[in-house]
mmCIF file with all atom_site columns, C-alpha atoms in Angstrom:
data_model
loop_
_atom_site.group_PDB
_atom_site.id
_atom_site.type_symbol
_atom_site.label_atom_id
_atom_site.label_alt_id
_atom_site.label_comp_id
_atom_site.label_asym_id
_atom_site.label_entity_id
_atom_site.label_seq_id
_atom_site.pdbx_PDB_ins_code
_atom_site.Cartn_x
_atom_site.Cartn_y
_atom_site.Cartn_z
_atom_site.occupancy
_atom_site.B_iso_or_equiv
_atom_site.pdbx_formal_charge
_atom_site.auth_seq_id
_atom_site.auth_comp_id
_atom_site.auth_asym_id
_atom_site.auth_atom_id
_atom_site.pdbx_PDB_model_num
ATOM 1  C CA . VAL A 1 1  ? -18.485 5.179   1.020   1.00 75.00 ? 1  VAL A CA 1
ATOM 2  C CA . GLY A 1 2  ? -19.521 1.898   -0.746  1.00 73.00 ? 2  GLY A CA 1
ATOM 3  C CA . GLU A 1 3  ? -17.540 2.436   -3.674  1.00 89.00 ? 3  GLU A CA 1
ATOM 4  C CA . GLN A 1 4  ? -13.879 0.856   -4.312  1.00 94.00 ? 4  GLN A CA 1
ATOM 5  C CA . ALA A 1 5  ? -11.222 3.788   -2.909  1.00 96.00 ? 5  ALA A CA 1
ATOM 6  C CA . LEU A 1 6  ? -8.207  4.108   -5.049  1.00 97.00 ? 6  LEU A CA 1
ATOM 7  C CA . LEU A 1 7  ? -4.962  5.130   -3.064  1.00 97.00 ? 7  LEU A CA 1
ATOM 8  C CA . LYS A 1 8  ? -2.620  6.346   -5.703  1.00 98.00 ? 8  LYS A CA 1
ATOM 9  C CA . CYS A 1 9  ? 1.172   5.802   -5.200  1.00 98.00 ? 9  CYS A CA 1
ATOM 10 C CA . SER A 1 10 ? 4.067   6.741   -7.617  1.00 97.00 ? 10 SER A CA 1
ATOM 11 C CA . PHE A 1 11 ? 7.442   6.755   -7.477  1.00 96.00 ? 11 PHE A CA 1
ATOM 12 C CA . ARG A 1 12 ? 10.827  7.229   -9.476  1.00 95.00 ? 12 ARG A CA 1
ATOM 13 C CA . SER A 1 13 ? 13.908  5.284   -8.771  1.00 93.00 ? 13 SER A CA 1
ATOM 14 C CA . SER A 1 14 ? 17.398  5.641   -10.217 1.00 91.00 ? 14 SER A CA 1
ATOM 15 C CA . SER A 1 15 ? 18.325  2.186   -9.457  1.00 91.00 ? 15 SER A CA 1
ATOM 16 C CA . PRO A 1 16 ? 16.800  -0.434  -11.930 1.00 93.00 ? 16 PRO A CA 1
ATOM 17 C CA . ILE A 1 17 ? 13.788  -2.330  -10.608 1.00 93.00 ? 17 ILE A CA 1
ATOM 18 C CA . THR A 1 18 ? 14.643  -5.604  -9.045  1.00 90.00 ? 18 THR A CA 1
ATOM 19 C CA . GLU A 1 19 ? 12.938  -8.234  -7.180  1.00 91.00 ? 19 GLU A CA 1
ATOM 20 C CA . SER A 1 20 ? 14.410  -6.472  -3.745  1.00 93.00 ? 20 SER A CA 1
ATOM 21 C CA . LEU A 1 21 ? 11.736  -3.620  -4.384  1.00 96.00 ? 21 LEU A CA 1
ATOM 22 C CA . LEU A 1 22 ? 9.558   -3.319  -1.273  1.00 97.00 ? 22 LEU A CA 1
ATOM 23 C CA . VAL A 1 23 ? 6.381   -1.337  -0.948  1.00 97.00 ? 23 VAL A CA 1
ATOM 24 C CA . ASP A 1 24 ? 4.784   -1.051  2.352   1.00 97.00 ? 24 ASP A CA 1
ATOM 25 C CA . TRP A 1 25 ? 1.433   0.879   2.724   1.00 97.00 ? 25 TRP A CA 1
ATOM 26 C CA . THR A 1 26 ? 0.869   1.753   6.679   1.00 97.00 ? 26 THR A CA 1
ATOM 27 C CA . TYR A 1 27 ? -2.575  3.224   8.203   1.00 97.00 ? 27 TYR A CA 1
ATOM 28 C CA . ARG A 1 28 ? -3.148  5.383   11.115  1.00 96.00 ? 28 ARG A CA 1
ATOM 29 C CA . PRO A 1 29 ? -6.835  6.035   12.240  1.00 94.00 ? 29 PRO A CA 1
ATOM 30 C CA . LEU A 1 30 ? -8.046  9.508   12.125  1.00 91.00 ? 30 LEU A CA 1
ATOM 31 C CA . THR A 1 31 ? -8.322  9.255   15.916  1.00 87.00 ? 31 THR A CA 1
ATOM 32 C CA . GLY A 1 32 ? -4.783  8.742   16.343  1.00 87.00 ? 32 GLY A CA 1
ATOM 33 C CA . GLY A 1 33 ? -3.533  5.695   17.790  1.00 87.00 ? 33 GLY A CA 1
ATOM 34 C CA . GLN A 1 34 ? -0.894  2.900   16.390  1.00 90.00 ? 34 GLN A CA 1
ATOM 35 C CA . MET A 1 35 ? 0.467   2.811   12.897  1.00 94.00 ? 35 MET A CA 1
ATOM 36 C CA . GLU A 1 36 ? -0.321  -0.402  11.164  1.00 93.00 ? 36 GLU A CA 1
ATOM 37 C CA . THR A 1 37 ? 1.140   -1.932  8.089   1.00 94.00 ? 37 THR A CA 1
ATOM 38 C CA . ILE A 1 38 ? -1.893  -2.771  5.862   1.00 96.00 ? 38 ILE A CA 1
ATOM 39 C CA . PHE A 1 39 ? -0.210  -4.032  2.615   1.00 97.00 ? 39 PHE A CA 1
ATOM 40 C CA . HIS A 1 40 ? 3.448   -5.265  1.690   1.00 97.00 ? 40 HIS A CA 1
ATOM 41 C CA . TYR A 1 41 ? 4.866   -5.827  -1.850  1.00 96.00 ? 41 TYR A CA 1
ATOM 42 C CA . ARG A 1 42 ? 7.979   -7.728  -2.313  1.00 94.00 ? 42 ARG A CA 1
ATOM 43 C CA . SER A 1 43 ? 7.808   -9.516  -5.767  1.00 92.00 ? 43 SER A CA 1
ATOM 44 C CA . VAL A 1 44 ? 4.292   -10.410 -5.250  1.00 93.00 ? 44 VAL A CA 1
ATOM 45 C CA . PRO A 1 45 ? 1.426   -8.581  -3.144  1.00 94.00 ? 45 PRO A CA 1
ATOM 46 C CA . HIS A 1 46 ? 0.918   -9.317  0.534   1.00 93.00 ? 46 HIS A CA 1
ATOM 47 C CA . PRO A 1 47 ? -2.452  -7.855  1.653   1.00 91.00 ? 47 PRO A CA 1
ATOM 48 C CA . THR A 1 48 ? -2.754  -7.740  5.472   1.00 90.00 ? 48 THR A CA 1
ATOM 49 C CA . THR A 1 49 ? -4.159  -10.976 7.095   1.00 90.00 ? 49 THR A CA 1
ATOM 50 C CA . ALA A 1 50 ? -5.769  -9.074  10.167  1.00 91.00 ? 50 ALA A CA 1
ATOM 51 C CA . GLY A 1 51 ? -7.230  -6.150  11.330  1.00 91.00 ? 51 GLY A CA 1
ATOM 52 C CA . LYS A 1 52 ? -9.782  -3.753  9.681   1.00 92.00 ? 52 LYS A CA 1
ATOM 53 C CA . PHE A 1 53 ? -8.752  -4.217  6.225   1.00 95.00 ? 53 PHE A CA 1
ATOM 54 C CA . LYS A 1 54 ? -8.370  -7.937  5.886   1.00 95.00 ? 54 LYS A CA 1
ATOM 55 C CA . ASP A 1 55 ? -9.412  -9.100  2.556   1.00 94.00 ? 55 ASP A CA 1
ATOM 56 C CA . ARG A 1 56 ? -10.362 -5.665  1.296   1.00 96.00 ? 56 ARG A CA 1
ATOM 57 C CA . ILE A 1 57 ? -7.155  -4.486  0.104   1.00 96.00 ? 57 ILE A CA 1
ATOM 58 C CA . ILE A 1 58 ? -6.095  -5.030  -3.934  1.00 95.00 ? 58 ILE A CA 1
ATOM 59 C CA . TRP A 1 59 ? -2.903  -4.523  -5.343  1.00 97.00 ? 59 TRP A CA 1
ATOM 60 C CA . VAL A 1 60 ? -3.662  -2.135  -8.634  1.00 97.00 ? 60 VAL A CA 1
ATOM 61 C CA . GLY A 1 61 ? 0.085   -1.099  -8.881  1.00 97.00 ? 61 GLY A CA 1
ATOM 62 C CA . ASN A 1 62 ? 2.724   -1.883  -11.409 1.00 96.00 ? 62 ASN A CA 1
ATOM 63 C CA . VAL A 1 63 ? 6.157   -1.267  -10.167 1.00 95.00 ? 63 VAL A CA 1
ATOM 64 C CA . ALA A 1 64 ? 7.564   -1.588  -13.499 1.00 94.00 ? 64 ALA A CA 1
ATOM 65 C CA . ASN A 1 65 ? 5.915   1.572   -14.616 1.00 96.00 ? 65 ASN A CA 1
ATOM 66 C CA . GLY A 1 66 ? 6.555   3.336   -11.171 1.00 96.00 ? 66 GLY A CA 1
ATOM 67 C CA . ASP A 1 67 ? 2.987   2.540   -9.563  1.00 98.00 ? 67 ASP A CA 1
ATOM 68 C CA . ALA A 1 68 ? 2.702   1.274   -6.213  1.00 97.00 ? 68 ALA A CA 1
ATOM 69 C CA . SER A 1 69 ? -1.033  2.049   -6.165  1.00 98.00 ? 69 SER A CA 1
ATOM 70 C CA . ILE A 1 70 ? -3.684  -0.164  -4.057  1.00 98.00 ? 70 ILE A CA 1
ATOM 71 C CA . ALA A 1 71 ? -7.625  -0.100  -3.734  1.00 97.00 ? 71 ALA A CA 1
ATOM 72 C CA . ILE A 1 72 ? -9.699  -0.646  -0.886  1.00 96.00 ? 72 ILE A CA 1
ATOM 73 C CA . GLN A 1 73 ? -13.073 -2.474  -1.179  1.00 95.00 ? 73 GLN A CA 1
ATOM 74 C CA . SER A 1 74 ? -16.039 -1.429  0.471   1.00 94.00 ? 74 SER A CA 1
ATOM 75 C CA . PRO A 1 75 ? -14.729 1.542   2.403   1.00 94.00 ? 75 PRO A CA 1
ATOM 76 C CA . ALA A 1 76 ? -16.594 2.893   5.377   1.00 92.00 ? 76 ALA A CA 1
ATOM 77 C CA . LEU A 1 77 ? -16.372 6.409   7.362   1.00 90.00 ? 77 LEU A CA 1
ATOM 78 C CA . SER A 1 78 ? -14.619 4.518   9.938   1.00 91.00 ? 78 SER A CA 1
ATOM 79 C CA . ASP A 1 79 ? -11.612 3.663   7.611   1.00 93.00 ? 79 ASP A CA 1
ATOM 80 C CA . ASN A 1 80 ? -10.976 7.819   7.734   1.00 93.00 ? 80 ASN A CA 1
ATOM 81 C CA . GLY A 1 81 ? -7.142  8.184   8.503   1.00 95.00 ? 81 GLY A CA 1
ATOM 82 C CA . THR A 1 82 ? -3.644  8.637   7.056   1.00 96.00 ? 82 THR A CA 1
ATOM 83 C CA . PHE A 1 83 ? -2.292  6.458   4.569   1.00 97.00 ? 83 PHE A CA 1
ATOM 84 C CA . ILE A 1 84 ? 1.320   6.340   4.012   1.00 97.00 ? 84 ILE A CA 1
ATOM 85 C CA . CYS A 1 85 ? 3.136   4.436   0.698   1.00 98.00 ? 85 CYS A CA 1
ATOM 86 C CA . SER A 1 86 ? 6.731   3.657   1.321   1.00 96.00 ? 86 SER A CA 1
ATOM 87 C CA . VAL A 1 87 ? 9.026   2.397   -1.610  1.00 96.00 ? 87 VAL A CA 1
ATOM 88 C CA . LYS A 1 88 ? 12.274  0.779   -1.203  1.00 95.00 ? 88 LYS A CA 1
ATOM 89 C CA . ASN A 1 89 ? 14.490  -0.135  -4.305  1.00 94.00 ? 89 ASN A CA 1
ATOM 90 C CA . PRO A 1 90 ? 17.843  -0.736  -2.890  1.00 92.00 ? 90 PRO A CA 1
ATOM 91 C CA . PRO A 1 91 ? 20.240  1.147   -3.135  1.00 90.00 ? 91 PRO A CA 1
ATOM 92 C CA . ASP A 1 92 ? 17.726  3.597   -3.607  1.00 85.00 ? 92 ASP A CA 1
ATOM 93 C CA . VAL A 1 93 ? 15.229  4.510   -1.175  1.00 73.00 ? 93 VAL A CA 1
#
């Protein structure tokens, strides 16, 4: 709590990294409920503009190095839950 939380995500692809590469981060609260997309990357980072993570997610990845990590600023216990990183690099998924 209080310190920036790094959520690491690394990937490998058999296809060259192109501008078609997509990264999606989704979140489900510990208490259950709906999955929500909290971060999207396609050529440039697109942090969420709504919900509990609005203005708190920073892109720290580098897709050229197989890194799709993000950081959450000012994490709170209420942020506890499942975070899923999904990387698609067509035609490789």
